[in-house]
Amino acid sequence: MEKRFIYADNAATTRVSDKVLEAMLPYFTTAYGNPSSIYKLGRDAQRDVEDARARVAKAIGADPNEIFFTSCGSESDNWAIKGTAERLAKKGKKHIITSVFEHHAVLHTTQYLEKQGFEVTYIPVDEKGLINPEDIRNAIREDTALVTVMYANNEIGTIQPIDEIAQICREKKVIFHTDAVQAVGHVEINVHEQGIDMLSLSGHKIHAQKGIGALYVRKGIVLPNLIHGGGQERNKRAGTENVPAIVGLGVAVEEAVKNISEKAAIITPRRNKLIDGILQLPYTRLNGDRDKRLPGNLNISIEGIEGESLLLMLDMNGICASSGSACTSGSLDPSHVLLSIGLKHEVAHGSLRLSIDENVSDEDVDYILEVIPKVVERLRSMSPVWEKMMKGEKYE
Ligand SMILES: *Cc1c(COP(=O)(O)O)cnc(C)c1O
């Protein structure tokens, strides 16, 4: 079997596409004007920033003046949540609702707000990794300032009932924000039709560069300024625009939403083949609902092994994968997402996430399915936990 290089970690980051890179390059060398400058070089840059804003807006069904460029998805989440909290606390609203399995960009922000005197309700998820919208309805109070629930989970790929949640928030007149960093380009989104008030997205998950993101804020919602200074981003977020990155984001978002169903039709059967192939191994389970999940995501627990060792062995075989999220690997705590769907610590530790895009070919899938059983067998043969499991002894 010939060694391959396979990038199956697109939920962690993606390669900048050729089209995005090509669109960006002139802004480093010839079209380098400051969008605030009065001469043509500056005005052209201004025009291209606004063109990118219009592209991002169109891709999610928003108006251009509802889009703010930020430096990343985390910044968008922070701004939406802290900004709303700051504004509505003045009206006595100091309660926030979120879910237990959000990205840390949301969870660490709400934890920070708890220290500032806010009360936060963390909605649980079921064993399939889905939120029940009725739980949100029941949690909403008079003093609820904000509901923030992710569109699709970054670890187990489950897609949440966003329309229902948005509808409930609308009825109850509570602002609804969603972290859609994993969903954009994989799920059809129309913020106006769906009743979404704020939405975060990030460039590097959709083949733009790292360090660029956007926040959609529905017209009529006024967030406090994020960065004080010049008049950029309609006075809300000062700092000279990152023109190349913004232009790249515009192209990337447009490309990402272009062929959502065609891409899914290619990726989903490959993803399913991977799931079925890996689940042939004994003592494995798929994490997250099988159908309500992102086309390219699979997350499987493999008992009797350590996720870290698995990743290193896969790396030696040319396969880039993940166990838990990139932010949590490196720490020994098992993923809060896997614990939230009821996995035991030792099972959560042996989990594998593959996130494929259309560049992972059928041959790549076959290669992955050849490598994984061998690697798992090897690791299990060295594992004291596995030995005890096989003898039917207690091993916790
Ligand atoms: C990657 C990710 C983020 C953070 O985006 P950055 O641009 O890396 O800050 C936030 N939320 C989710 C769901 C993500 O997957």
CSV table of N, CA, C and O and ligand atoms in Angstrom, one decimal, residues 72-74 77 103 150 154 179 181-182 202 204-205, ligand 1:
chain,number,residue,atom,x,y,z
A,72,CYS,N,-11.8,37.3,13.1
A,72,CYS,CA,-12.0,35.8,13.2
A,72,CYS,C,-13.4,35.5,13.7
A,72,CYS,O,-14.1,36.3,14.2
A,73,GLY,N,-13.7,34.2,13.6
A,73,GLY,CA,-15.0,33.7,14.2
A,73,GLY,C,-15.1,34.0,15.7
A,73,GLY,O,-16.1,34.4,16.2
A,74,SER,N,-14.0,33.8,16.4
A,74,SER,CA,-14.0,34.0,17.8
A,74,SER,C,-14.3,35.5,18.1
A,74,SER,O,-15.1,35.8,19.1
A,77,ASP,N,-18.1,36.1,17.6
A,77,ASP,CA,-18.8,35.5,18.8
A,77,ASP,C,-18.7,36.5,20.0
A,77,ASP,O,-19.7,36.8,20.6
A,103,HIS,N,-18.8,26.1,21.0
A,103,HIS,CA,-17.3,26.3,20.8
A,103,HIS,C,-16.8,27.1,22.0
A,103,HIS,O,-17.6,27.9,22.6
A,150,MET,N,-25.1,27.4,18.6
A,150,MET,CA,-24.4,27.1,17.3
A,150,MET,C,-25.2,26.5,16.3
A,150,MET,O,-26.1,25.7,16.6
A,154,ASN,N,-18.8,21.8,15.9
A,154,ASN,CA,-17.5,21.6,15.2
A,154,ASN,C,-16.9,20.2,15.5
A,154,ASN,O,-16.1,19.8,14.7
A,179,ASP,N,-23.5,30.9,16.1
A,179,ASP,CA,-22.2,30.6,15.6
A,179,ASP,C,-22.3,29.7,14.5
A,179,ASP,O,-22.5,28.5,14.7
A,181,VAL,N,-20.0,29.2,12.1
A,181,VAL,CA,-18.7,29.0,11.5
A,181,VAL,C,-18.5,27.7,10.8
A,181,VAL,O,-18.0,27.6,9.7
A,182,GLN,N,-19.1,26.6,11.4
A,182,GLN,CA,-19.1,25.3,10.7
A,182,GLN,C,-20.2,25.1,9.7
A,182,GLN,O,-20.1,24.1,8.9
A,202,SER,N,-16.4,32.5,9.8
A,202,SER,CA,-15.0,32.6,9.8
A,202,SER,C,-14.4,32.2,8.4
A,202,SER,O,-14.9,31.2,7.8
A,204,HIS,N,-11.3,31.0,7.6
A,204,HIS,CA,-10.3,29.8,7.4
A,204,HIS,C,-11.0,28.5,7.4
A,204,HIS,O,-10.4,27.5,7.1
A,205,LYS,N,-12.3,28.4,7.7
A,205,LYS,CA,-13.0,27.2,7.7
A,205,LYS,C,-13.6,26.9,6.3
A,205,LYS,O,-14.2,25.9,6.0
B,1,LIG,C1,-13.3,27.5,14.3
B,1,LIG,C2,-14.5,27.8,15.0
B,1,LIG,C3,-14.6,29.1,15.7
B,1,LIG,C4,-13.5,30.0,15.8
B,1,LIG,O1,-13.2,30.6,14.6
B,1,LIG,P1,-11.7,31.4,14.4
B,1,LIG,O2,-11.8,32.1,13.1
B,1,LIG,O3,-10.7,30.3,14.4
B,1,LIG,O4,-11.6,32.3,15.6
B,1,LIG,C5,-15.8,29.4,16.4
B,1,LIG,N1,-16.8,28.5,16.3
B,1,LIG,C6,-16.8,27.3,15.7
B,1,LIG,C7,-18.0,26.4,15.7
B,1,LIG,C8,-15.6,26.9,15.0
B,1,LIG,O5,-15.6,25.8,14.4
